[in-house]
mmCIF file of C-alpha atoms in Angstrom:
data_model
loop_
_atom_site.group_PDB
_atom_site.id
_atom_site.type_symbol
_atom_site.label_atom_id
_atom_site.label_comp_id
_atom_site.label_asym_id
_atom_site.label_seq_id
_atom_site.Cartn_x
_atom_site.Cartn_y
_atom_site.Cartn_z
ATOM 1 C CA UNK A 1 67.828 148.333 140.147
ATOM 2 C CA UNK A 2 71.146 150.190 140.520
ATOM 3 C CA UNK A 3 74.457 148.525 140.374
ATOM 4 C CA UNK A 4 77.127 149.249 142.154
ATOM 5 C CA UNK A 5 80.755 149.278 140.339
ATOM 6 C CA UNK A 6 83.742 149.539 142.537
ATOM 7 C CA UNK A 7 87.386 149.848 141.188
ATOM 8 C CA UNK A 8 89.411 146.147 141.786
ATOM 9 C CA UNK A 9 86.633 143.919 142.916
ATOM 10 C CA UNK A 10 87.128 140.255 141.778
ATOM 11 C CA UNK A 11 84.319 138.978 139.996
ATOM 12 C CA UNK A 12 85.852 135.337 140.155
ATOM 13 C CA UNK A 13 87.899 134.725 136.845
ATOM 14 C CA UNK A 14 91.250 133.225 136.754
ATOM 15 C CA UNK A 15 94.177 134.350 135.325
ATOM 16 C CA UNK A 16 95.733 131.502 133.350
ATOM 17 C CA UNK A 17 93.718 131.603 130.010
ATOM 18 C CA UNK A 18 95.328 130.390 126.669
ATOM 19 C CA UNK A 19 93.970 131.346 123.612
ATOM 20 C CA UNK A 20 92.611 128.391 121.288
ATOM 21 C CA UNK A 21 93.897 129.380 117.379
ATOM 22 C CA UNK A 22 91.629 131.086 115.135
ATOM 23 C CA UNK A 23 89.124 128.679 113.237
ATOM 24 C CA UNK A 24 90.134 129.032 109.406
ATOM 25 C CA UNK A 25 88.017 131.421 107.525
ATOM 26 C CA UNK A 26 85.379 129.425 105.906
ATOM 27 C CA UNK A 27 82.286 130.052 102.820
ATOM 28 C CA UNK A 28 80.112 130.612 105.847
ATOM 29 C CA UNK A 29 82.804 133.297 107.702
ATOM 30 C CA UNK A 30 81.079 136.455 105.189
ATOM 31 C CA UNK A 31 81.453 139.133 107.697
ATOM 32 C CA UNK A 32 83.870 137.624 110.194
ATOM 33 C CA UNK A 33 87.923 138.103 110.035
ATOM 34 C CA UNK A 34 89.827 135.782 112.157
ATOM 35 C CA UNK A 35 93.601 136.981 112.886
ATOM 36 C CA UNK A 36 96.579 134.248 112.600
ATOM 37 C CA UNK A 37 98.422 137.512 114.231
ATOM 38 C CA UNK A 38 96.316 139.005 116.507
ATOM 39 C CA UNK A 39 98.157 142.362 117.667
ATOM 40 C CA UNK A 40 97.789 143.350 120.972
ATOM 41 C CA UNK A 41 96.164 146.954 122.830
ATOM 42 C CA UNK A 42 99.563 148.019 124.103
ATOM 43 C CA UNK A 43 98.498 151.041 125.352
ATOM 44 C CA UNK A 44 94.999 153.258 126.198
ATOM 45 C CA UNK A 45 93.739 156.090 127.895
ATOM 46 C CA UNK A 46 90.211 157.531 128.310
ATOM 47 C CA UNK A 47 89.669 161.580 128.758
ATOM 48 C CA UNK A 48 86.106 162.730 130.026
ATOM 49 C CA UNK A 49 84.716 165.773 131.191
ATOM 50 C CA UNK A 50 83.246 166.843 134.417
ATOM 51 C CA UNK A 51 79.539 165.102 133.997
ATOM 52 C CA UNK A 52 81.398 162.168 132.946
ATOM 53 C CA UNK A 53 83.854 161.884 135.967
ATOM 54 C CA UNK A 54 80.762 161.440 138.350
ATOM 55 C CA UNK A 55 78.957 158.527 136.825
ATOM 56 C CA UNK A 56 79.431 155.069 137.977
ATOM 57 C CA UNK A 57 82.668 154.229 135.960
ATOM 58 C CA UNK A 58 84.268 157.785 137.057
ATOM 59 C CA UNK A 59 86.470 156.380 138.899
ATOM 60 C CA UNK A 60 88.667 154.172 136.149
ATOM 61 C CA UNK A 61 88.856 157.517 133.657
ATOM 62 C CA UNK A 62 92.670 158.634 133.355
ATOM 63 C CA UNK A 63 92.128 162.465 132.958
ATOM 64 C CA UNK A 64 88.364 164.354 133.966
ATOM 65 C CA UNK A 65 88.054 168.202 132.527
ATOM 66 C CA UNK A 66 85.838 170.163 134.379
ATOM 67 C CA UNK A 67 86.425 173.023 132.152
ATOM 68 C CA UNK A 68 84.338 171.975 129.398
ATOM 69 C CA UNK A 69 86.290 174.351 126.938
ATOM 70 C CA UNK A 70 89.196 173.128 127.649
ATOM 71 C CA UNK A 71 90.757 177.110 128.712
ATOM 72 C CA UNK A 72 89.735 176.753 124.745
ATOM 73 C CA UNK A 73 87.835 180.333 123.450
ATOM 74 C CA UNK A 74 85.714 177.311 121.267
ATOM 75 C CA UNK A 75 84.639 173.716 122.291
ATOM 76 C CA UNK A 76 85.246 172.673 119.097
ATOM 77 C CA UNK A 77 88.573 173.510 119.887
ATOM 78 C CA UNK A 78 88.590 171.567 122.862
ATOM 79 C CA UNK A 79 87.587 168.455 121.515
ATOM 80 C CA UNK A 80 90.643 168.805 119.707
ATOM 81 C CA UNK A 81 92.572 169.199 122.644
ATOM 82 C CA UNK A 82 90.773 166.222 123.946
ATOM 83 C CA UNK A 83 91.317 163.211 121.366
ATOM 84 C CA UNK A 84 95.383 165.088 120.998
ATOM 85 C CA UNK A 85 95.843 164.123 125.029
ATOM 86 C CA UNK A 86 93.966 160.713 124.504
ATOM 87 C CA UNK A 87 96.718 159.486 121.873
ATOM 88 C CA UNK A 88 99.420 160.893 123.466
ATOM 89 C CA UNK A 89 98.450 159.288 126.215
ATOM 90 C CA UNK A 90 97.656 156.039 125.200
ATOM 91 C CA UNK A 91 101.259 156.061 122.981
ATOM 92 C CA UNK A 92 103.080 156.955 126.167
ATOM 93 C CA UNK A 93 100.928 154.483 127.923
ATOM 94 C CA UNK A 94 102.063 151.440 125.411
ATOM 95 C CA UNK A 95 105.871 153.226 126.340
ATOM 96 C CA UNK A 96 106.357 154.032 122.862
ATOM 97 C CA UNK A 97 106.869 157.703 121.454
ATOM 98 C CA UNK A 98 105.014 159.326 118.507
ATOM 99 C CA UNK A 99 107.643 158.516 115.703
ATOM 100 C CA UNK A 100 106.870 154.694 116.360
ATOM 101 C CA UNK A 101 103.130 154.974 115.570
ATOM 102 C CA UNK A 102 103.061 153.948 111.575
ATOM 103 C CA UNK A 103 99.746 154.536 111.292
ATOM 104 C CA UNK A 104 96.773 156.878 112.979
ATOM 105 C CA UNK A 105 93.031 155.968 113.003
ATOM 106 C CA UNK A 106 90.414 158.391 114.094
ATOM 107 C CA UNK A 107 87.061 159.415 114.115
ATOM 108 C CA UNK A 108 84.690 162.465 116.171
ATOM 109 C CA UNK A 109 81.048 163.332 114.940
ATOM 110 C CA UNK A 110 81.621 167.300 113.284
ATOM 111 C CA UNK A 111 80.954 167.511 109.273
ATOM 112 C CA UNK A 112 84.290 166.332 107.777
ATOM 113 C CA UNK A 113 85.605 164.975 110.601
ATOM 114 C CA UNK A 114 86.999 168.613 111.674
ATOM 115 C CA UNK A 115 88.839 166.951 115.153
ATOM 116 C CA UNK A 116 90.401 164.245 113.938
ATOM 117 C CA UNK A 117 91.852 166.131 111.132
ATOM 118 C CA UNK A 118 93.278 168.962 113.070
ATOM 119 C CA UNK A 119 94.325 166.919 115.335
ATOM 120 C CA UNK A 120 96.167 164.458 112.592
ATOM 121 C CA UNK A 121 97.576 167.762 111.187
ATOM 122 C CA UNK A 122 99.508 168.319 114.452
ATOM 123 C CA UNK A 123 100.908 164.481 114.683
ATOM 124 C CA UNK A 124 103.091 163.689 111.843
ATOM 125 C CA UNK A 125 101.810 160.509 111.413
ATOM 126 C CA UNK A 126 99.543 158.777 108.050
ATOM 127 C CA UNK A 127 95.721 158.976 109.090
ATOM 128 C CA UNK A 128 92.926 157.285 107.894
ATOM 129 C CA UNK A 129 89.728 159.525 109.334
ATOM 130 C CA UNK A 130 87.041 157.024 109.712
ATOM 131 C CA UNK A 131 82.961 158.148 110.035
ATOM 132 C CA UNK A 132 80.939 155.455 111.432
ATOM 133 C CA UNK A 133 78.657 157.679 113.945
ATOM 134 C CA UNK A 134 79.005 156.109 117.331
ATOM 135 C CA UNK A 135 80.773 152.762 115.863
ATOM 136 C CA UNK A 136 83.745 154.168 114.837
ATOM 137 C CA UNK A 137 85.781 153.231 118.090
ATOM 138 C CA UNK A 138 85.144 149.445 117.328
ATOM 139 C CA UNK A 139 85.557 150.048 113.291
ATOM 140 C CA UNK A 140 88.773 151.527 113.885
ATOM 141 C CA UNK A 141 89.785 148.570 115.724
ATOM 142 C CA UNK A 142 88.882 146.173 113.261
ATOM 143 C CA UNK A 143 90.848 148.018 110.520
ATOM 144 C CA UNK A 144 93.865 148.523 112.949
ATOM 145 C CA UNK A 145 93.893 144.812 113.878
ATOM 146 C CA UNK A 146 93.533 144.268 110.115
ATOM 147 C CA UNK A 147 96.500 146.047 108.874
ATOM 148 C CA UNK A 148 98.606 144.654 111.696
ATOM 149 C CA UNK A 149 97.171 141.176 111.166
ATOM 150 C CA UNK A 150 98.263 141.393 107.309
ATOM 151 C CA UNK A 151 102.007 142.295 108.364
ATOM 152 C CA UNK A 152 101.751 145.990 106.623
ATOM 153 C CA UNK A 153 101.987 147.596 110.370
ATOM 154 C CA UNK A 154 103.576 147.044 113.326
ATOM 155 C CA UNK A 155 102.103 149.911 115.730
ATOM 156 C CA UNK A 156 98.282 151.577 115.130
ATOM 157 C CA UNK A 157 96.751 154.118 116.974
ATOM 158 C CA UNK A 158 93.113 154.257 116.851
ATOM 159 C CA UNK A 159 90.631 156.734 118.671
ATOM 160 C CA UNK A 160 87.377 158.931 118.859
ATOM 161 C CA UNK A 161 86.017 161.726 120.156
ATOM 162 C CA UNK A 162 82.784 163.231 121.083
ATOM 163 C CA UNK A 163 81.833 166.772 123.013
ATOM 164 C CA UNK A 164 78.021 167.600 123.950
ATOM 165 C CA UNK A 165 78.284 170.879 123.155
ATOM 166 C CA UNK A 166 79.841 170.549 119.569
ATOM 167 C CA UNK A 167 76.971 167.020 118.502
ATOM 168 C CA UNK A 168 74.151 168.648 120.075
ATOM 169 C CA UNK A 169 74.149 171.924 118.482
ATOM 170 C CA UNK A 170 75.348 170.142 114.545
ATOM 171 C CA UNK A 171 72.716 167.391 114.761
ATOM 172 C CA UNK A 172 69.624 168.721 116.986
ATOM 173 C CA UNK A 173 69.608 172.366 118.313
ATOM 174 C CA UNK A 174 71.676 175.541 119.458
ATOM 175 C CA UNK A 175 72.343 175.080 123.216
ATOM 176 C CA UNK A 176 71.246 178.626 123.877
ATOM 177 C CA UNK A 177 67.815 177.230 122.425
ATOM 178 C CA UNK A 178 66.836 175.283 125.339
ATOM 179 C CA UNK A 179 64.812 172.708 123.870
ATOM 180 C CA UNK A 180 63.317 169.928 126.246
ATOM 181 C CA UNK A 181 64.436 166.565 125.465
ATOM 182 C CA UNK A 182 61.681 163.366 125.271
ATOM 183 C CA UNK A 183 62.059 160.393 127.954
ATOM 184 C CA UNK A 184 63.344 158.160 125.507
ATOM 185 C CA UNK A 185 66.709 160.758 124.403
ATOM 186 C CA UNK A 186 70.452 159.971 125.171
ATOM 187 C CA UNK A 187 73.221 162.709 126.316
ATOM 188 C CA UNK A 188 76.171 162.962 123.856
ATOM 189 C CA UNK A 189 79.263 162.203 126.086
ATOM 190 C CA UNK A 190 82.099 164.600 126.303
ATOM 191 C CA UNK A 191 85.116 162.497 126.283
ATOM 192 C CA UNK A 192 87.473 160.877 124.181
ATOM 193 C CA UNK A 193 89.120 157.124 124.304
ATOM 194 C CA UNK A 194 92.535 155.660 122.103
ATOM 195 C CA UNK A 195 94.164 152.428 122.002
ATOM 196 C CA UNK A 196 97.323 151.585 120.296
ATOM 197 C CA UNK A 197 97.785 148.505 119.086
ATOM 198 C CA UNK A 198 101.211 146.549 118.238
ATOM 199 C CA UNK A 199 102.217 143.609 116.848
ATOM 200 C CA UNK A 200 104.253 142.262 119.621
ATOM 201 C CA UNK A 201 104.067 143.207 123.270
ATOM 202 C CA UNK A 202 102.251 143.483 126.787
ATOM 203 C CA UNK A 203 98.115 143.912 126.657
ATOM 204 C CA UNK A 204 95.328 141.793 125.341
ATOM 205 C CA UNK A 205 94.209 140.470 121.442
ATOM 206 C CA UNK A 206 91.807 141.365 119.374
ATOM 207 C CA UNK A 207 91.539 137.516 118.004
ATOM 208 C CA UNK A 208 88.695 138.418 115.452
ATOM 209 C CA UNK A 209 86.239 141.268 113.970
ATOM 210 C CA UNK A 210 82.798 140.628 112.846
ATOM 211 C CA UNK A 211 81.760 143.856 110.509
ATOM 212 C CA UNK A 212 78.331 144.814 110.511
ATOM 213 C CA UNK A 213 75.994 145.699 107.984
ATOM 214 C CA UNK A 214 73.638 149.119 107.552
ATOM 215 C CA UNK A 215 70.076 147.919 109.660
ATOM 216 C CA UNK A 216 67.352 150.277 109.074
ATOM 217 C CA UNK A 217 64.204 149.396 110.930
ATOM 218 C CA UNK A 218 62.232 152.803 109.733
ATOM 219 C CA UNK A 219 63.231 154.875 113.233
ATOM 220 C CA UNK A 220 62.948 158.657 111.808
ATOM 221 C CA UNK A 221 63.145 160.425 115.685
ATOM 222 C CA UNK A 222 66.596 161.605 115.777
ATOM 223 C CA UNK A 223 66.287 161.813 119.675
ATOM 224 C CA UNK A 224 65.467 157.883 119.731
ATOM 225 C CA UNK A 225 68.792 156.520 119.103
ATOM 226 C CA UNK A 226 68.524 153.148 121.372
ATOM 227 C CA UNK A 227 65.693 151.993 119.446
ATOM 228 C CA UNK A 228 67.351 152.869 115.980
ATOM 229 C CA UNK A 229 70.699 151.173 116.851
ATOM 230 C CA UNK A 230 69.431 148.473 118.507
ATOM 231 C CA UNK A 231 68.402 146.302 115.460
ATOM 232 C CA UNK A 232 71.974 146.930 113.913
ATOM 233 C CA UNK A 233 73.657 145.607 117.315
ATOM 234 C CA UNK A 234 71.135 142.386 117.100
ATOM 235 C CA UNK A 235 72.278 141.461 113.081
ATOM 236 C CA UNK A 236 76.353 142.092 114.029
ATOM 237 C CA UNK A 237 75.765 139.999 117.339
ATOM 238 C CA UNK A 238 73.698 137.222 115.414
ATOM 239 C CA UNK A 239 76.662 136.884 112.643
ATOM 240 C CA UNK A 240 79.454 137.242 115.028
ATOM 241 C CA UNK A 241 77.870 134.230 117.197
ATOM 242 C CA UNK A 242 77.179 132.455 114.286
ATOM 243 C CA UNK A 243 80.879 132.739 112.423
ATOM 244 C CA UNK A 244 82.735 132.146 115.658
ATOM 245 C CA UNK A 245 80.280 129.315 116.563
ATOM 246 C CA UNK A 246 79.909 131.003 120.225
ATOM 247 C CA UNK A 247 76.694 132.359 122.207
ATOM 248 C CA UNK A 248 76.664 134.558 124.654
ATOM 249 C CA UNK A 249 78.112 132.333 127.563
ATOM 250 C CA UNK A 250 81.548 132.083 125.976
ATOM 251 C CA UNK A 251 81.881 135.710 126.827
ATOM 252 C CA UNK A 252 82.709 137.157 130.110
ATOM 253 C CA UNK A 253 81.242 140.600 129.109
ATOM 254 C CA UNK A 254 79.088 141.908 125.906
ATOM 255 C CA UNK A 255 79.487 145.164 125.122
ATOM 256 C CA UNK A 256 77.709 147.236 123.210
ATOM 257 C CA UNK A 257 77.849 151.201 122.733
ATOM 258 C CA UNK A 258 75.530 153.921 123.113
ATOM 259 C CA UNK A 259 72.175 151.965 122.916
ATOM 260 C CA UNK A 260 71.434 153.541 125.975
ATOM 261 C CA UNK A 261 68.617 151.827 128.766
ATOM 262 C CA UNK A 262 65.755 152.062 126.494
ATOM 263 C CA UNK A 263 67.906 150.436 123.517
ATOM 264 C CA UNK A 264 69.424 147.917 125.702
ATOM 265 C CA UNK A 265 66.816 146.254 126.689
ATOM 266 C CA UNK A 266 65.069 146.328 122.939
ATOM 267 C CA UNK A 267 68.250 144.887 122.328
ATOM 268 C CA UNK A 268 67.980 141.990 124.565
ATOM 269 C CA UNK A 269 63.954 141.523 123.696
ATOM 270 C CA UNK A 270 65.355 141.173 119.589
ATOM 271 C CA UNK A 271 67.683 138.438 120.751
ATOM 272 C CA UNK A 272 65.537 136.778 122.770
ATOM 273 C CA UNK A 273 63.212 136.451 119.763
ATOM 274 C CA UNK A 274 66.365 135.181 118.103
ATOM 275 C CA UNK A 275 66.663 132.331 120.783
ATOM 276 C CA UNK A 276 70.014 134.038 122.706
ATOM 277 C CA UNK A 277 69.103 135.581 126.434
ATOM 278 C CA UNK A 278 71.758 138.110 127.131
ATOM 279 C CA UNK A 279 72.317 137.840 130.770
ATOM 280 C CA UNK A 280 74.094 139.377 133.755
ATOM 281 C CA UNK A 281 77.436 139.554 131.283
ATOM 282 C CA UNK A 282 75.615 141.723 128.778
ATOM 283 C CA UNK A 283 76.249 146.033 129.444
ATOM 284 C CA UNK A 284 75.956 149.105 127.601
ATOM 285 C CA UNK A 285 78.277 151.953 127.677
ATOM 286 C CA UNK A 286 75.758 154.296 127.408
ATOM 287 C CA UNK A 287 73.671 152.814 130.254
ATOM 288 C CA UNK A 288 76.317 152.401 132.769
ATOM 289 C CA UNK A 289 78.546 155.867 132.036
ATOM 290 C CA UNK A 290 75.785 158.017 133.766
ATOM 291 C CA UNK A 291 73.576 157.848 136.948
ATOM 292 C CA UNK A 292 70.110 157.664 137.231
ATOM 293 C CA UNK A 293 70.248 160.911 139.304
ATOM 294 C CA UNK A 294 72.440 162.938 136.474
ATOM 295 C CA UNK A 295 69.273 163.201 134.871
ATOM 296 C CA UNK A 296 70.444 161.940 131.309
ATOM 297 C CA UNK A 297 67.403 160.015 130.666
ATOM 298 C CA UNK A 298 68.542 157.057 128.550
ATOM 299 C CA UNK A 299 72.104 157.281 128.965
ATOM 300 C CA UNK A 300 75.072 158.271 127.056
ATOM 301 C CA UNK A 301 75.870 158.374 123.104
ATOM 302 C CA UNK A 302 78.594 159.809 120.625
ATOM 303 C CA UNK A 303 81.873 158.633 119.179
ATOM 304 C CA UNK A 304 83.532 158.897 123.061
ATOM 305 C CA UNK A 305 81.259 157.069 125.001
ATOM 306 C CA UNK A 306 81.921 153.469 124.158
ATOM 307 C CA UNK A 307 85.504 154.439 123.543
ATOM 308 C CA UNK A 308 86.235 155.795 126.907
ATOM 309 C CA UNK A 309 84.555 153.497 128.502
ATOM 310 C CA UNK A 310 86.516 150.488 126.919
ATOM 311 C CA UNK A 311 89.857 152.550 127.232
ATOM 312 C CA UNK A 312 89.090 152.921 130.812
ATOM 313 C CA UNK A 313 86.468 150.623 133.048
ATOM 314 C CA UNK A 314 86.454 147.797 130.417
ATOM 315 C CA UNK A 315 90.401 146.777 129.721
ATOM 316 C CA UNK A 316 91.341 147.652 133.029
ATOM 317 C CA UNK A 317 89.372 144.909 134.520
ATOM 318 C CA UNK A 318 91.070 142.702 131.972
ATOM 319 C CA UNK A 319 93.982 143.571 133.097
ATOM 320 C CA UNK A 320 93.277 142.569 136.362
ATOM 321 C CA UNK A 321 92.342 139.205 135.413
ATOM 322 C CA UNK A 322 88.726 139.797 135.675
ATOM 323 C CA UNK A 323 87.393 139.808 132.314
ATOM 324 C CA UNK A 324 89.068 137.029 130.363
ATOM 325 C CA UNK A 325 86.968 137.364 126.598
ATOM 326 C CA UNK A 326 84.922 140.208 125.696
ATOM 327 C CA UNK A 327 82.953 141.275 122.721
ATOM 328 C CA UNK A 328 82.706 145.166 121.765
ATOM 329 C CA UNK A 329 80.065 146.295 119.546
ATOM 330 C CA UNK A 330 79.877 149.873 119.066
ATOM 331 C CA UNK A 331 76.973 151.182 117.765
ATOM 332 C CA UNK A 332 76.424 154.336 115.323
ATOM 333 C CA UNK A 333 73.009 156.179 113.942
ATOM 334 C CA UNK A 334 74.114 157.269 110.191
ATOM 335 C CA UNK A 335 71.866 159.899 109.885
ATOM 336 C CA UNK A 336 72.582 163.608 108.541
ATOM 337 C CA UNK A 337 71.808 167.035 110.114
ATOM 338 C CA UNK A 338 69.311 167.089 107.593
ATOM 339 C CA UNK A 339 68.010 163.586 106.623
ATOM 340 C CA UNK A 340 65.625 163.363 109.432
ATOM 341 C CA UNK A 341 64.193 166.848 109.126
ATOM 342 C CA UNK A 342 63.521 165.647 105.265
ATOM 343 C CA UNK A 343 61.309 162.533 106.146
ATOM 344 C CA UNK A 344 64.339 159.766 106.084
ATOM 345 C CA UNK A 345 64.413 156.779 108.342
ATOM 346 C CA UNK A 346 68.223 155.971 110.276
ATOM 347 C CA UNK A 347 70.063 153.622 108.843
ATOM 348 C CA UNK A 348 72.205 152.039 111.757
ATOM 349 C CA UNK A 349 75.630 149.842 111.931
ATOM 350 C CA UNK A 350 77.289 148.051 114.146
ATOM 351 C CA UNK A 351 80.838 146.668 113.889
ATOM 352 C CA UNK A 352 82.194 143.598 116.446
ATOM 353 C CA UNK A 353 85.774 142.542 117.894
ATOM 354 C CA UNK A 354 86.426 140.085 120.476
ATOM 355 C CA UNK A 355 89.467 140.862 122.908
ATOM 356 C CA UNK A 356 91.012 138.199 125.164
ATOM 357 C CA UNK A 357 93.522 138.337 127.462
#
C-alpha cells in the first residue's frame, strides 16, 4: 500500500483549538513533566541531501544538497556544514539573530559528538552536546522545554545531525567495502533538523515530555534496528498514555523515529498486546522519508531523520491547521562500534513530547 503525501492538503481539522492546563504532577506522573510554561517552536528548518529530497516528504525540506560533501574535501566536514545551516536557519526562521539564543542543544552520531562540537565552537553560544542515538532530537526537546519551562531560559536551540557516509562507515563498514545489507536493515539519513524554542511568541507548545527508560529485549544484529527500538518506543508510549491519561485517539498524529517498516509494525503488534491499536494517525519517520523504489529496505535511521522530518513535513502541517496535537517519540539504538561485535544485546530508549498548536 503506498500513500500518497501532497504539500497543503486538508485532512479536516479546525483551527480554533485551546489548550486545556497541564494536569498537576502527581505520585503516579514518574516519567512525565507537565509545563505550567510551555515555550513555543519559534522557529525550524530541515536540511537533507539528494536521496532525501526525492522521498515522499521531499517536497516540505527547506534546503536539499546534492553534493553529498558539501564542496567539503571530508563528509565529516559536511555534516558540520549541515547542522551549522540548520540552526542558522531555524534562528533566522524564529526572526531572531544568534546573540539571542541563551542556550544551544545538539546531538549527531560520530564518537564524541565531533559535529555538534565543531559546530558549537563556531557559534558563541553555551552547549549542552547530548548522545541519545537516534532519540536525541526529541531528548533535546524535552530538556529545552525544561529549562524554558523552569524560567532559567528564554530562547533554546536544539538540533541533530546525521550523514550516511560518516554512521555507516563508524558503526558497520567502510563504504569502499561494499557489503550487502539484510532485508530487514535501515539507511542512515543524510540530513539535519533544529528548532528553537522561546518562551513567548508565534509557533506551537510542547505542553509535556514523557522520558523514556533503556528497553533491551536481547536484539544483538546491529543491522536490525526496528526490531531493537521498537520495544523502547512501546514502554515510553505506554507511560506517556498512562501519565497524561490519553490513548492514542487524543492525538492527531503519533510519531515515532527511525523504527523503520519492519519496526513499525512490531511496534503496533506490542501495543496491540498492550490493548492500544495504533491506527491511521500512527507514522514513522523512517518509513515515510524514503520510497519503496529508493531501494532502502526498511526505511530511514540516524540522529536527522526524525528531526528533519518534524522540522519539515510534521510542524508545517501544524501550521496549517492540520495537525492540532501530536506526540514525537524519537527512537535511538545505544549500542557501540564495538559492543555488538563483542556478543552484547542493544539497549534502546525512547524519549516523548506532545506539541499542540
Amino acid at each position: 500500500m503506498s500513500i500518497t503525501l501532497h504539500k497543503g492538503e486538508n485532512c479536516g481539522f479546525t483551527e480554533n483549538v485551546i489548550v486545556s492546563p497541564p494536569p498537576k504532577q502527581t505520585s503516579k506522573s514518574r516519567q512525565t513533566i507537565f509545563f505550567e510554561n510551555p515555550p513555543r517552536i519559534s522557529g525550524r528548518m530541515a536540511v537533507v541531501g539528494e536521496k532525501e529530497g526525492k522521498g515522499p516528504v521531499g517536497a516540505y525540506f527547506d534546503k536539499i544538497v546534492k553534493d553529498a560533501k558539501w564542496g567539503e574535501k571530508t563528509f565529516e566536514r559536511a555534516e558540520i556544514d549541515m547542522l551549522m545551516c540548520a540552526i542558522k536557519g531555524s534562528i533566522s526562521d524564529a526572526d531572531l539573530s544568534e546573540t539571542d539564543v541563551q542556550l544551544l542543544i545538539t546531538g549527531d552520531l560520530l564518537n564524541q559528538l565531533t559535529s555538534s562540537s565543531y559546530v558549537a565552537r563556531e557559534l558563541s553560544m553555551p552547549h549542552l552536546g547530548l548522545y541519545s542515538a537516534c532519540s536525541t532530537m526529541s531528548e533535546s526537546l524535552a530538556i529545552g522545554a525544561a529549562f524554558i519551562n523552569a524560567g532559567y531560559f528564554d530562547t533554546v536551540a536544539c538540533a541533530t545531525v546525521s550523514h550516511f557516509a560518516t554512521a555507516e562507515r563508524q558503526f558497520r563498514y567502510p563504504l569502499e567495502y561494499g557489503c550487502q545489507r539484510p532485508p530487514y536493515a535501515q539507511w542512515t539519513v543524510t540530513g539535519a533538523g533544529s528548532s528553537v524554542l522561546t518562551k513567548d511568541g508565534k509557533g506551537p507548545r510542547i505542553t509535556s515530555a514523557t522520558l523514556g527508560k533503556v528497553i533491551d529485549f536481547g536484539t544483538n544484529d546491529l543491522n536490525n534496528m526496528g526490531a531493537a527500538m521498537a520495544p523502547a518506543a512501546m514502554s515510553t508510549l505506554l507511560s506517556m498514555f498512562k501519565e497524561t491519561d490519553t490513548s492514542g485517539d487524543d492525538y492527531d498524529l503519533i510519531l515515532t523515529g527511525d523504527l523503520g517498516k519492519l519496526g513499525s509494525d512490531i511496534l503496533r503488534d506490542l501495543m496491540l498486546e498492550q490493548g492500544y491499536y495504533l491506527g491511521q494517525n500512527y507514522i514513522d519517520c523512517g518509513n515515510i522519508i524514503y520510497d519503496v523504489t529508493q531501494k532502502c529496505y526498511q526505511g530511514g535511521s540516524g540522529a536527522g531523520c526524525s528531526a528533519s522530518v518534524l522540522n519539515s513535513f510534521v510542524l508545517d502541517k501544524m501550521e496549517r491547521g492540520q495537525y492540532n496535537k501530536i506526540a514525537y517519540l524519537a527512537t535511538g539504538a545505544l549500542m557501540s562500534t564495538q559492543s555488538c561485535y563483542q556478543g552484547e544485546t542493544i539497549p534502546c530508549i525512547s524519549h516523548a513530547v506532545i506539541i499542540e498548536r
